[in-house]
Amino acid sequence: LTGCAGGDSGSSGEGDDNIVVGFSQVGAESGWRTANTTDIKSAFEDAGIELKFSDAQQKQENQIKAIRSFIQQQVDVIAFSPVVESGWDTVLKEAKDAGIPVVLTDRAVDSEDESLYVSFLGSDFILEGERAGDWVNTEFADTDQVNIVELQGTTGAAPANDRAEGFRNVVTDPKFEIIATQTGDFTRAGGKQVMEAFLKSNPDIDLVYAHNDDMGLGAIEAIEAAGLVPGQDIKIVTVDAVKDGMQALADGKINFIVECSPLLGAQLVEIVEKVVAGEDVESRIVTEETTFTQEQAIEALPDRQY
Ligand code: AHR
């Protein structure tokens, strides 16, 4: 895929000092998001590229406004992490018509027209869900009936859709039953609130599958408040591997974490520089990630950056 930088954006090709990038962030809903914002800001600062940063507070309408404002300001590149997958075609077409390339960061859109963006940098969320599911299959290999509750991410967000799908791709044995599933909006408070409700209506929960660490940490609070022991009475598997999550895993309150890396800044800078220079960029760049058991979390924690 060829970068279509420039158009009437003015400063393209004159060196990093003159590049201006508009970035619309989802919000500050989780530890992952905070780490992602910090990493992106510092990568652009290190590269000497001006970053116009806008926090959408988890609202699509705010992201659309921010993107329109970046178009008006004729930035060289727009990057954004879409809060939900659908509903972007109109504003992405406006960016394309203005000659401003768009890079999707972290999350995908479901636009059929892939010419509306030059690249998508981020994790394979389906694989993350499958990795969580693989652990569940092994962990409960000798158990007859397993009652699962699921704390979903933001409704309509790519990581919520895909982590739900990936998990179901591999957790197929009929002995596994997802007895309740609800969104906790990727927040700790949301995870706690939904888990409290789950505990009230379901006396026999074996496992929590939380789409991120923060919701898992909220679930731990709810489980402890109900007089149960997280990690033992109710097992917990989450996604992200931020420091607080890793600490809970090391402490035995979470049982397994699938990593989702927020450190996308350096790769995003590289894409921006290539696009502005008119070089080819890969249309899909998948983040490299791993998984963590309790022992691995204890080992990794001292060096964990976020
Ligand atoms: O899009 C990535 C997801 O968004 C992270 O897993 C979650 O913590 C964040 O809010």
PDB file of C-alpha atoms and ligand atoms in Angstrom:
ATOM      1  CA  LEU A   1       0.000   0.000   0.000  1.00  0.00           C
ATOM      2  CA  THR A   2       1.413   3.368  -0.951  1.00  0.00           C
ATOM      3  CA  GLY A   3       1.405   6.290   1.439  1.00  0.00           C
ATOM      4  CA  CYS A   4      -0.564   9.203   0.025  1.00  0.00           C
ATOM      5  CA  ALA A   5       0.896  11.915   2.201  1.00  0.00           C
ATOM      6  CA  GLY A   6       0.843  15.557   1.586  1.00  0.00           C
ATOM      7  CA  GLY A   7      -1.995  16.823  -0.523  1.00  0.00           C
ATOM      8  CA  ASP A   8      -2.317  20.416   0.508  1.00  0.00           C
ATOM      9  CA  SER A   9      -0.920  19.803   3.984  1.00  0.00           C
ATOM     10  CA  GLY A  10       2.132  21.949   3.273  1.00  0.00           C
ATOM     11  CA  SER A  11       4.940  20.714   5.438  1.00  0.00           C
ATOM     12  CA  SER A  12       5.411  17.172   4.085  1.00  0.00           C
ATOM     13  CA  GLY A  13       8.901  15.984   3.314  1.00  0.00           C
ATOM     14  CA  GLU A  14      10.719  18.844   5.025  1.00  0.00           C
ATOM     15  CA  GLY A  15      12.045  16.798   7.953  1.00  0.00           C
ATOM     16  CA  ASP A  16      10.514  15.757  11.268  1.00  0.00           C
ATOM     17  CA  ASP A  17      10.609  19.298  12.627  1.00  0.00           C
ATOM     18  CA  ASN A  18       7.861  20.312  10.258  1.00  0.00           C
ATOM     19  CA  ILE A  19       5.548  17.330  10.547  1.00  0.00           C
ATOM     20  CA  VAL A  20       2.299  17.850  12.436  1.00  0.00           C
ATOM     21  CA  VAL A  21       0.213  14.852  13.537  1.00  0.00           C
ATOM     22  CA  GLY A  22      -3.292  14.919  15.001  1.00  0.00           C
ATOM     23  CA  PHE A  23      -4.027  12.050  17.380  1.00  0.00           C
ATOM     24  CA  SER A  24      -7.491  11.294  18.741  1.00  0.00           C
ATOM     25  CA  GLN A  25      -7.260   9.029  21.780  1.00  0.00           C
ATOM     26  CA  VAL A  26     -10.183   6.950  23.120  1.00  0.00           C
ATOM     27  CA  GLY A  27      -9.962   8.332  26.661  1.00  0.00           C
ATOM     28  CA  ALA A  28      -8.304   7.406  29.936  1.00  0.00           C
ATOM     29  CA  GLU A  29     -10.489   4.420  30.805  1.00  0.00           C
ATOM     30  CA  SER A  30      -7.773   1.992  31.867  1.00  0.00           C
ATOM     31  CA  GLY A  31      -4.173   1.547  32.957  1.00  0.00           C
ATOM     32  CA  TRP A  32      -3.493   0.302  29.433  1.00  0.00           C
ATOM     33  CA  ARG A  33      -4.824   3.507  27.918  1.00  0.00           C
ATOM     34  CA  THR A  34      -2.768   5.727  30.230  1.00  0.00           C
ATOM     35  CA  ALA A  35       0.381   3.785  29.318  1.00  0.00           C
ATOM     36  CA  ASN A  36      -0.508   4.044  25.625  1.00  0.00           C
ATOM     37  CA  THR A  37      -0.973   7.820  25.823  1.00  0.00           C
ATOM     38  CA  THR A  38       2.313   8.308  27.690  1.00  0.00           C
ATOM     39  CA  ASP A  39       4.183   6.149  25.186  1.00  0.00           C
ATOM     40  CA  ILE A  40       2.733   7.891  22.130  1.00  0.00           C
ATOM     41  CA  LYS A  41       3.396  11.381  23.504  1.00  0.00           C
ATOM     42  CA  SER A  42       6.995  10.601  24.412  1.00  0.00           C
ATOM     43  CA  ALA A  43       7.730   8.846  21.083  1.00  0.00           C
ATOM     44  CA  PHE A  44       6.572  11.905  19.124  1.00  0.00           C
ATOM     45  CA  GLU A  45       8.478  14.238  21.415  1.00  0.00           C
ATOM     46  CA  ASP A  46      11.652  12.176  20.960  1.00  0.00           C
ATOM     47  CA  ALA A  47      11.196  12.282  17.182  1.00  0.00           C
ATOM     48  CA  GLY A  48      10.666  16.065  17.210  1.00  0.00           C
ATOM     49  CA  ILE A  49       7.241  15.718  15.618  1.00  0.00           C
ATOM     50  CA  GLU A  50       4.465  18.035  16.727  1.00  0.00           C
ATOM     51  CA  LEU A  51       1.550  16.066  18.167  1.00  0.00           C
ATOM     52  CA  LYS A  52      -1.894  17.576  18.512  1.00  0.00           C
ATOM     53  CA  PHE A  53      -3.452  15.273  21.119  1.00  0.00           C
ATOM     54  CA  SER A  54      -7.166  15.059  21.807  1.00  0.00           C
ATOM     55  CA  ASP A  55      -8.884  12.903  24.488  1.00  0.00           C
ATOM     56  CA  ALA A  56     -12.365  11.777  23.376  1.00  0.00           C
ATOM     57  CA  GLN A  57     -13.525  10.636  26.818  1.00  0.00           C
ATOM     58  CA  GLN A  58     -14.827   7.403  25.267  1.00  0.00           C
ATOM     59  CA  LYS A  59     -17.284   9.217  22.984  1.00  0.00           C
ATOM     60  CA  GLN A  60     -17.327   8.667  19.225  1.00  0.00           C
ATOM     61  CA  GLU A  61     -18.839  12.119  18.615  1.00  0.00           C
ATOM     62  CA  ASN A  62     -15.796  13.707  20.301  1.00  0.00           C
ATOM     63  CA  GLN A  63     -13.459  11.711  18.076  1.00  0.00           C
ATOM     64  CA  ILE A  64     -15.318  12.769  14.944  1.00  0.00           C
ATOM     65  CA  LYS A  65     -15.109  16.421  16.086  1.00  0.00           C
ATOM     66  CA  ALA A  66     -11.375  16.069  16.763  1.00  0.00           C
ATOM     67  CA  ILE A  67     -10.735  14.496  13.347  1.00  0.00           C
ATOM     68  CA  ARG A  68     -12.680  17.294  11.625  1.00  0.00           C
ATOM     69  CA  SER A  69     -10.641  19.851  13.527  1.00  0.00           C
ATOM     70  CA  PHE A  70      -7.395  18.139  12.466  1.00  0.00           C
ATOM     71  CA  ILE A  71      -8.598  18.259   8.849  1.00  0.00           C
ATOM     72  CA  GLN A  72      -9.334  21.959   9.193  1.00  0.00           C
ATOM     73  CA  GLN A  73      -5.873  22.559  10.664  1.00  0.00           C
ATOM     74  CA  GLN A  74      -4.390  20.677   7.683  1.00  0.00           C
ATOM     75  CA  VAL A  75      -2.213  18.373   9.784  1.00  0.00           C
ATOM     76  CA  ASP A  76       0.086  16.047   7.820  1.00  0.00           C
ATOM     77  CA  VAL A  77      -1.235  12.783   9.266  1.00  0.00           C
ATOM     78  CA  ILE A  78      -4.201  11.850  11.434  1.00  0.00           C
ATOM     79  CA  ALA A  79      -3.885   8.882  13.780  1.00  0.00           C
ATOM     80  CA  PHE A  80      -6.643   7.615  16.018  1.00  0.00           C
ATOM     81  CA  SER A  81      -7.799   4.734  18.150  1.00  0.00           C
ATOM     82  CA  PRO A  82     -11.495   4.292  17.321  1.00  0.00           C
ATOM     83  CA  VAL A  83     -13.678   3.897  20.412  1.00  0.00           C
ATOM     84  CA  VAL A  84     -16.098   1.685  18.437  1.00  0.00           C
ATOM     85  CA  GLU A  85     -15.729  -0.130  15.113  1.00  0.00           C
ATOM     86  CA  SER A  86     -18.648   1.301  13.135  1.00  0.00           C
ATOM     87  CA  GLY A  87     -19.656   4.686  11.819  1.00  0.00           C
ATOM     88  CA  TRP A  88     -16.391   6.160  10.517  1.00  0.00           C
ATOM     89  CA  ASP A  89     -16.822   6.191   6.734  1.00  0.00           C
ATOM     90  CA  THR A  90     -18.061   9.782   6.396  1.00  0.00           C
ATOM     91  CA  VAL A  91     -15.319  11.440   8.427  1.00  0.00           C
ATOM     92  CA  LEU A  92     -12.608   9.183   6.982  1.00  0.00           C
ATOM     93  CA  LYS A  93     -13.769  10.150   3.498  1.00  0.00           C
ATOM     94  CA  GLU A  94     -13.489  13.811   4.492  1.00  0.00           C
ATOM     95  CA  ALA A  95      -9.864  13.212   5.523  1.00  0.00           C
ATOM     96  CA  LYS A  96      -9.151  11.362   2.288  1.00  0.00           C
ATOM     97  CA  ASP A  97     -10.704  14.144   0.205  1.00  0.00           C
ATOM     98  CA  ALA A  98      -8.485  16.643   2.056  1.00  0.00           C
ATOM     99  CA  GLY A  99      -5.437  14.530   1.144  1.00  0.00           C
ATOM    100  CA  ILE A 100      -4.643  13.681   4.778  1.00  0.00           C
ATOM    101  CA  PRO A 101      -3.590  10.070   5.390  1.00  0.00           C
ATOM    102  CA  VAL A 102      -5.102   8.290   8.388  1.00  0.00           C
ATOM    103  CA  VAL A 103      -3.374   5.653  10.519  1.00  0.00           C
ATOM    104  CA  LEU A 104      -5.534   3.440  12.728  1.00  0.00           C
ATOM    105  CA  THR A 105      -3.779   2.858  16.024  1.00  0.00           C
ATOM    106  CA  ASP A 106      -4.654   0.062  18.458  1.00  0.00           C
ATOM    107  CA  ARG A 107      -8.237  -0.510  17.250  1.00  0.00           C
ATOM    108  CA  ALA A 108      -9.799  -1.246  13.874  1.00  0.00           C
ATOM    109  CA  VAL A 109     -12.800   0.191  12.044  1.00  0.00           C
ATOM    110  CA  ASP A 110     -15.239  -1.969  10.082  1.00  0.00           C
ATOM    111  CA  SER A 111     -15.208   0.212   6.929  1.00  0.00           C
ATOM    112  CA  GLU A 112     -15.369  -1.884   3.785  1.00  0.00           C
ATOM    113  CA  ASP A 113     -13.351   0.740   1.893  1.00  0.00           C
ATOM    114  CA  GLU A 114      -9.797   0.061   3.048  1.00  0.00           C
ATOM    115  CA  SER A 115      -8.480   3.026   1.045  1.00  0.00           C
ATOM    116  CA  LEU A 116      -9.860   5.261   3.812  1.00  0.00           C
ATOM    117  CA  TYR A 117      -6.760   4.560   5.936  1.00  0.00           C
ATOM    118  CA  VAL A 118      -3.130   3.815   5.062  1.00  0.00           C
ATOM    119  CA  SER A 119      -2.275   1.447   7.879  1.00  0.00           C
ATOM    120  CA  PHE A 120      -3.620  -0.298  10.959  1.00  0.00           C
ATOM    121  CA  LEU A 121      -1.118  -0.747  13.800  1.00  0.00           C
ATOM    122  CA  GLY A 122      -2.271  -2.819  16.761  1.00  0.00           C
ATOM    123  CA  SER A 123      -2.900  -6.162  18.388  1.00  0.00           C
ATOM    124  CA  ASP A 124      -4.695  -9.226  17.072  1.00  0.00           C
ATOM    125  CA  PHE A 125      -7.593  -9.123  19.538  1.00  0.00           C
ATOM    126  CA  ILE A 126      -9.108 -12.387  18.260  1.00  0.00           C
ATOM    127  CA  LEU A 127      -5.836 -14.159  19.026  1.00  0.00           C
ATOM    128  CA  GLU A 128      -5.869 -12.612  22.508  1.00  0.00           C
ATOM    129  CA  GLY A 129      -9.335 -14.071  23.150  1.00  0.00           C
ATOM    130  CA  GLU A 130      -8.158 -17.434  21.843  1.00  0.00           C
ATOM    131  CA  ARG A 131      -5.131 -17.367  24.147  1.00  0.00           C
ATOM    132  CA  ALA A 132      -7.398 -16.711  27.130  1.00  0.00           C
ATOM    133  CA  GLY A 133      -9.603 -19.588  25.978  1.00  0.00           C
ATOM    134  CA  ASP A 134      -6.636 -21.949  25.509  1.00  0.00           C
ATOM    135  CA  TRP A 135      -5.646 -21.369  29.119  1.00  0.00           C
ATOM    136  CA  VAL A 136      -9.217 -22.048  30.264  1.00  0.00           C
ATOM    137  CA  ASN A 137      -9.278 -25.347  28.362  1.00  0.00           C
ATOM    138  CA  THR A 138      -6.066 -26.489  30.072  1.00  0.00           C
ATOM    139  CA  GLU A 139      -6.890 -25.137  33.526  1.00  0.00           C
ATOM    140  CA  PHE A 140     -10.299 -26.829  33.630  1.00  0.00           C
ATOM    141  CA  ALA A 141      -9.322 -29.989  31.705  1.00  0.00           C
ATOM    142  CA  ASP A 142     -10.383 -32.201  34.630  1.00  0.00           C
ATOM    143  CA  THR A 143     -13.495 -30.262  35.676  1.00  0.00           C
ATOM    144  CA  ASP A 144     -16.947 -31.436  34.560  1.00  0.00           C
ATOM    145  CA  GLN A 145     -19.011 -28.264  34.569  1.00  0.00           C
ATOM    146  CA  VAL A 146     -17.548 -24.743  34.405  1.00  0.00           C
ATOM    147  CA  ASN A 147     -19.716 -21.671  34.912  1.00  0.00           C
ATOM    148  CA  ILE A 148     -18.145 -18.616  33.287  1.00  0.00           C
ATOM    149  CA  VAL A 149     -19.054 -14.949  33.593  1.00  0.00           C
ATOM    150  CA  GLU A 150     -17.677 -12.502  31.056  1.00  0.00           C
ATOM    151  CA  LEU A 151     -16.875  -8.832  31.623  1.00  0.00           C
ATOM    152  CA  GLN A 152     -16.931  -7.368  28.153  1.00  0.00           C
ATOM    153  CA  GLY A 153     -15.134  -4.241  26.980  1.00  0.00           C
ATOM    154  CA  THR A 154     -16.906  -1.193  25.589  1.00  0.00           C
ATOM    155  CA  THR A 155     -19.900  -2.287  23.509  1.00  0.00           C
ATOM    156  CA  GLY A 156     -19.064  -2.115  19.810  1.00  0.00           C
ATOM    157  CA  ALA A 157     -15.299  -1.685  20.360  1.00  0.00           C
ATOM    158  CA  ALA A 158     -13.013  -3.926  18.301  1.00  0.00           C
ATOM    159  CA  PRO A 159     -11.287  -5.460  21.353  1.00  0.00           C
ATOM    160  CA  ALA A 160     -14.674  -6.270  22.941  1.00  0.00           C
ATOM    161  CA  ASN A 161     -16.042  -7.853  19.761  1.00  0.00           C
ATOM    162  CA  ASP A 162     -12.865  -9.772  18.965  1.00  0.00           C
ATOM    163  CA  ARG A 163     -11.962 -10.960  22.461  1.00  0.00           C
ATOM    164  CA  ALA A 164     -15.484 -12.343  22.818  1.00  0.00           C
ATOM    165  CA  GLU A 165     -15.178 -14.057  19.436  1.00  0.00           C
ATOM    166  CA  GLY A 166     -11.682 -15.462  20.009  1.00  0.00           C
ATOM    167  CA  PHE A 167     -12.652 -16.945  23.362  1.00  0.00           C
ATOM    168  CA  ARG A 168     -15.710 -18.646  21.885  1.00  0.00           C
ATOM    169  CA  ASN A 169     -13.599 -19.977  18.991  1.00  0.00           C
ATOM    170  CA  VAL A 170     -11.679 -22.224  21.364  1.00  0.00           C
ATOM    171  CA  VAL A 171     -13.870 -22.714  24.451  1.00  0.00           C
ATOM    172  CA  THR A 172     -16.227 -25.062  22.664  1.00  0.00           C
ATOM    173  CA  ASP A 173     -16.692 -28.030  24.999  1.00  0.00           C
ATOM    174  CA  PRO A 174     -20.339 -28.070  26.194  1.00  0.00           C
ATOM    175  CA  LYS A 175     -19.145 -28.392  29.807  1.00  0.00           C
ATOM    176  CA  PHE A 176     -18.252 -24.676  29.605  1.00  0.00           C
ATOM    177  CA  GLU A 177     -21.224 -22.373  30.031  1.00  0.00           C
ATOM    178  CA  ILE A 178     -21.051 -18.576  29.755  1.00  0.00           C
ATOM    179  CA  ILE A 179     -23.813 -17.971  32.286  1.00  0.00           C
ATOM    180  CA  ALA A 180     -23.636 -14.164  32.155  1.00  0.00           C
ATOM    181  CA  THR A 181     -21.983 -11.565  29.951  1.00  0.00           C
ATOM    182  CA  GLN A 182     -22.127  -7.799  30.240  1.00  0.00           C
ATOM    183  CA  THR A 183     -20.045  -4.737  29.465  1.00  0.00           C
ATOM    184  CA  GLY A 184     -17.945  -3.101  32.180  1.00  0.00           C
ATOM    185  CA  ASP A 185     -16.741  -0.494  29.645  1.00  0.00           C
ATOM    186  CA  PHE A 186     -13.069  -1.431  30.195  1.00  0.00           C
ATOM    187  CA  THR A 187     -13.072   0.400  33.574  1.00  0.00           C
ATOM    188  CA  ARG A 188     -12.329  -0.803  37.086  1.00  0.00           C
ATOM    189  CA  ALA A 189     -15.558   0.736  38.434  1.00  0.00           C
ATOM    190  CA  GLY A 190     -17.548  -0.906  35.632  1.00  0.00           C
ATOM    191  CA  GLY A 191     -15.971  -4.301  36.302  1.00  0.00           C
ATOM    192  CA  LYS A 192     -16.742  -4.049  39.999  1.00  0.00           C
ATOM    193  CA  GLN A 193     -20.349  -3.005  39.485  1.00  0.00           C
ATOM    194  CA  VAL A 194     -21.129  -5.714  36.926  1.00  0.00           C
ATOM    195  CA  MET A 195     -19.383  -8.379  39.006  1.00  0.00           C
ATOM    196  CA  GLU A 196     -21.440  -7.392  42.075  1.00  0.00           C
ATOM    197  CA  ALA A 197     -24.602  -7.965  40.044  1.00  0.00           C
ATOM    198  CA  PHE A 198     -23.274 -11.275  38.654  1.00  0.00           C
ATOM    199  CA  LEU A 199     -22.494 -12.511  42.175  1.00  0.00           C
ATOM    200  CA  LYS A 200     -25.974 -11.624  43.398  1.00  0.00           C
ATOM    201  CA  SER A 201     -27.764 -13.555  40.677  1.00  0.00           C
ATOM    202  CA  ASN A 202     -25.308 -16.461  40.227  1.00  0.00           C
ATOM    203  CA  PRO A 203     -24.267 -18.402  43.327  1.00  0.00           C
ATOM    204  CA  ASP A 204     -21.981 -20.772  41.447  1.00  0.00           C
ATOM    205  CA  ILE A 205     -19.379 -18.892  39.382  1.00  0.00           C
ATOM    206  CA  ASP A 206     -16.164 -20.771  38.586  1.00  0.00           C
ATOM    207  CA  LEU A 207     -14.397 -18.313  36.294  1.00  0.00           C
ATOM    208  CA  VAL A 208     -14.344 -14.633  35.332  1.00  0.00           C
ATOM    209  CA  TYR A 209     -13.168 -13.811  31.819  1.00  0.00           C
ATOM    210  CA  ALA A 210     -12.476 -10.056  31.868  1.00  0.00           C
ATOM    211  CA  HIS A 211     -11.606  -8.341  28.579  1.00  0.00           C
ATOM    212  CA  ASN A 212      -9.022  -6.222  30.401  1.00  0.00           C
ATOM    213  CA  ASP A 213      -7.053  -6.059  33.651  1.00  0.00           C
ATOM    214  CA  ASP A 214      -8.960  -3.080  35.022  1.00  0.00           C
ATOM    215  CA  MET A 215     -12.306  -4.874  34.911  1.00  0.00           C
ATOM    216  CA  GLY A 216     -10.623  -7.939  36.425  1.00  0.00           C
ATOM    217  CA  LEU A 217      -9.294  -5.756  39.251  1.00  0.00           C
ATOM    218  CA  GLY A 218     -12.797  -4.372  39.805  1.00  0.00           C
ATOM    219  CA  ALA A 219     -14.121  -7.954  39.886  1.00  0.00           C
ATOM    220  CA  ILE A 220     -11.536  -8.842  42.558  1.00  0.00           C
ATOM    221  CA  GLU A 221     -12.945  -6.076  44.786  1.00  0.00           C
ATOM    222  CA  ALA A 222     -16.492  -7.385  44.294  1.00  0.00           C
ATOM    223  CA  ILE A 223     -15.464 -10.997  44.959  1.00  0.00           C
ATOM    224  CA  GLU A 224     -13.609 -10.049  48.157  1.00  0.00           C
ATOM    225  CA  ALA A 225     -16.552  -7.935  49.327  1.00  0.00           C
ATOM    226  CA  ALA A 226     -18.758 -11.025  48.874  1.00  0.00           C
ATOM    227  CA  GLY A 227     -16.469 -12.953  51.245  1.00  0.00           C
ATOM    228  CA  LEU A 228     -14.897 -15.109  48.530  1.00  0.00           C
ATOM    229  CA  VAL A 229     -11.242 -15.543  47.564  1.00  0.00           C
ATOM    230  CA  PRO A 230     -10.378 -14.332  44.033  1.00  0.00           C
ATOM    231  CA  GLY A 231      -8.035 -16.691  42.207  1.00  0.00           C
ATOM    232  CA  GLN A 232      -9.219 -19.626  44.342  1.00  0.00           C
ATOM    233  CA  ASP A 233     -13.000 -19.690  44.862  1.00  0.00           C
ATOM    234  CA  ILE A 234     -13.413 -17.928  41.539  1.00  0.00           C
ATOM    235  CA  LYS A 235     -10.605 -18.012  38.971  1.00  0.00           C
ATOM    236  CA  ILE A 236      -9.867 -14.974  36.830  1.00  0.00           C
ATOM    237  CA  VAL A 237      -8.321 -14.583  33.381  1.00  0.00           C
ATOM    238  CA  THR A 238      -7.767 -11.102  31.912  1.00  0.00           C
ATOM    239  CA  VAL A 239      -6.098  -9.298  29.006  1.00  0.00           C
ATOM    240  CA  ASP A 240      -3.464  -6.479  29.045  1.00  0.00           C
ATOM    241  CA  ALA A 241      -0.685  -7.211  31.608  1.00  0.00           C
ATOM    242  CA  VAL A 242      -0.394  -3.691  33.041  1.00  0.00           C
ATOM    243  CA  LYS A 243       1.472  -3.372  36.334  1.00  0.00           C
ATOM    244  CA  ASP A 244      -1.589  -3.532  38.623  1.00  0.00           C
ATOM    245  CA  GLY A 245      -2.853  -6.598  36.781  1.00  0.00           C
ATOM    246  CA  MET A 246       0.554  -8.256  36.932  1.00  0.00           C
ATOM    247  CA  GLN A 247       0.751  -7.529  40.671  1.00  0.00           C
ATOM    248  CA  ALA A 248      -2.644  -9.195  41.183  1.00  0.00           C
ATOM    249  CA  LEU A 249      -1.408 -12.167  39.142  1.00  0.00           C
ATOM    250  CA  ALA A 250       1.774 -12.344  41.225  1.00  0.00           C
ATOM    251  CA  ASP A 251      -0.406 -12.234  44.366  1.00  0.00           C
ATOM    252  CA  GLY A 252      -2.554 -15.109  43.063  1.00  0.00           C
ATOM    253  CA  LYS A 253      -5.746 -13.041  42.746  1.00  0.00           C
ATOM    254  CA  ILE A 254      -5.701 -13.257  38.945  1.00  0.00           C
ATOM    255  CA  ASN A 255      -4.752 -16.662  37.489  1.00  0.00           C
ATOM    256  CA  PHE A 256      -3.592 -15.836  33.948  1.00  0.00           C
ATOM    257  CA  ILE A 257      -3.069 -12.738  31.796  1.00  0.00           C
ATOM    258  CA  VAL A 258      -2.901 -12.451  28.021  1.00  0.00           C
ATOM    259  CA  GLU A 259      -0.663  -9.546  27.067  1.00  0.00           C
ATOM    260  CA  CYS A 260      -1.885  -6.607  24.971  1.00  0.00           C
ATOM    261  CA  SER A 261       0.949  -4.138  24.473  1.00  0.00           C
ATOM    262  CA  PRO A 262       0.210  -0.399  24.732  1.00  0.00           C
ATOM    263  CA  LEU A 263       3.724   0.524  23.530  1.00  0.00           C
ATOM    264  CA  LEU A 264       2.765   1.595  20.021  1.00  0.00           C
ATOM    265  CA  GLY A 265       4.473   5.020  19.945  1.00  0.00           C
ATOM    266  CA  ALA A 266       7.769   4.161  18.221  1.00  0.00           C
ATOM    267  CA  GLN A 267       6.064   2.140  15.469  1.00  0.00           C
ATOM    268  CA  LEU A 268       3.492   4.885  14.939  1.00  0.00           C
ATOM    269  CA  VAL A 269       6.266   7.469  14.515  1.00  0.00           C
ATOM    270  CA  GLU A 270       7.919   5.201  11.949  1.00  0.00           C
ATOM    271  CA  ILE A 271       4.699   4.851   9.975  1.00  0.00           C
ATOM    272  CA  VAL A 272       4.105   8.627  10.064  1.00  0.00           C
ATOM    273  CA  GLU A 273       7.642   9.368   8.842  1.00  0.00           C
ATOM    274  CA  LYS A 274       7.294   6.897   5.979  1.00  0.00           C
ATOM    275  CA  VAL A 275       3.864   8.143   4.956  1.00  0.00           C
ATOM    276  CA  VAL A 276       5.024  11.768   4.923  1.00  0.00           C
ATOM    277  CA  ALA A 277       8.096  10.799   2.880  1.00  0.00           C
ATOM    278  CA  GLY A 278       5.804   9.129   0.353  1.00  0.00           C
ATOM    279  CA  GLU A 279       7.206   5.666   1.120  1.00  0.00           C
ATOM    280  CA  ASP A 280       5.178   2.466   1.210  1.00  0.00           C
ATOM    281  CA  VAL A 281       3.812   1.347   4.563  1.00  0.00           C
ATOM    282  CA  GLU A 282       2.372  -2.010   5.500  1.00  0.00           C
ATOM    283  CA  SER A 283      -1.399  -1.932   5.595  1.00  0.00           C
ATOM    284  CA  ARG A 284      -1.472  -4.094   8.762  1.00  0.00           C
ATOM    285  CA  ILE A 285       1.181  -4.194  11.475  1.00  0.00           C
ATOM    286  CA  VAL A 286       0.430  -6.666  14.270  1.00  0.00           C
ATOM    287  CA  THR A 287       1.858  -6.047  17.749  1.00  0.00           C
ATOM    288  CA  GLU A 288       3.978  -8.839  19.252  1.00  0.00           C
ATOM    289  CA  GLU A 289       2.613 -10.155  22.532  1.00  0.00           C
ATOM    290  CA  THR A 290       2.902 -12.989  25.021  1.00  0.00           C
ATOM    291  CA  THR A 291       1.022 -14.466  28.007  1.00  0.00           C
ATOM    292  CA  PHE A 292       1.787 -14.584  31.741  1.00  0.00           C
ATOM    293  CA  THR A 293       1.392 -17.192  34.467  1.00  0.00           C
ATOM    294  CA  GLN A 294       1.894 -16.286  38.142  1.00  0.00           C
ATOM    295  CA  GLU A 295       5.590 -17.296  38.054  1.00  0.00           C
ATOM    296  CA  GLN A 296       6.195 -15.316  34.879  1.00  0.00           C
ATOM    297  CA  ALA A 297       4.485 -12.249  36.380  1.00  0.00           C
ATOM    298  CA  ILE A 298       6.705 -12.401  39.478  1.00  0.00           C
ATOM    299  CA  GLU A 299       9.745 -12.535  37.206  1.00  0.00           C
ATOM    300  CA  ALA A 300       8.588  -9.755  34.861  1.00  0.00           C
ATOM    301  CA  LEU A 301       7.246  -7.295  37.448  1.00  0.00           C
ATOM    302  CA  PRO A 302      10.496  -5.585  38.503  1.00  0.00           C
ATOM    303  CA  ASP A 303      11.192  -4.494  34.906  1.00  0.00           C
ATOM    304  CA  ARG A 304       7.619  -3.750  33.892  1.00  0.00           C
ATOM    305  CA  GLN A 305       7.493  -0.200  32.502  1.00  0.00           C
ATOM    306  CA  TYR A 306       3.765   0.384  32.862  1.00  0.00           C
TER     307      TYR A 306
HETATM  308  O1  AHR B   1      -7.935  -1.245  22.775  1.00  0.00           O
HETATM  309  C1  AHR B   1      -7.166  -1.807  23.783  1.00  0.00           C
HETATM  310  C2  AHR B   1      -7.969  -1.971  25.013  1.00  0.00           C
HETATM  311  O2  AHR B   1      -8.511  -0.735  25.413  1.00  0.00           O
HETATM  312  C3  AHR B   1      -7.239  -2.457  26.241  1.00  0.00           C
HETATM  313  O3  AHR B   1      -7.183  -3.832  26.358  1.00  0.00           O
HETATM  314  C4  AHR B   1      -8.092  -1.902  27.319  1.00  0.00           C
HETATM  315  O4  AHR B   1      -7.517  -1.955  28.595  1.00  0.00           O
HETATM  316  C5  AHR B   1      -8.278  -0.545  26.794  1.00  0.00           C
HETATM  317  O5  AHR B   1      -9.196   0.209  27.438  1.00  0.00           O
END
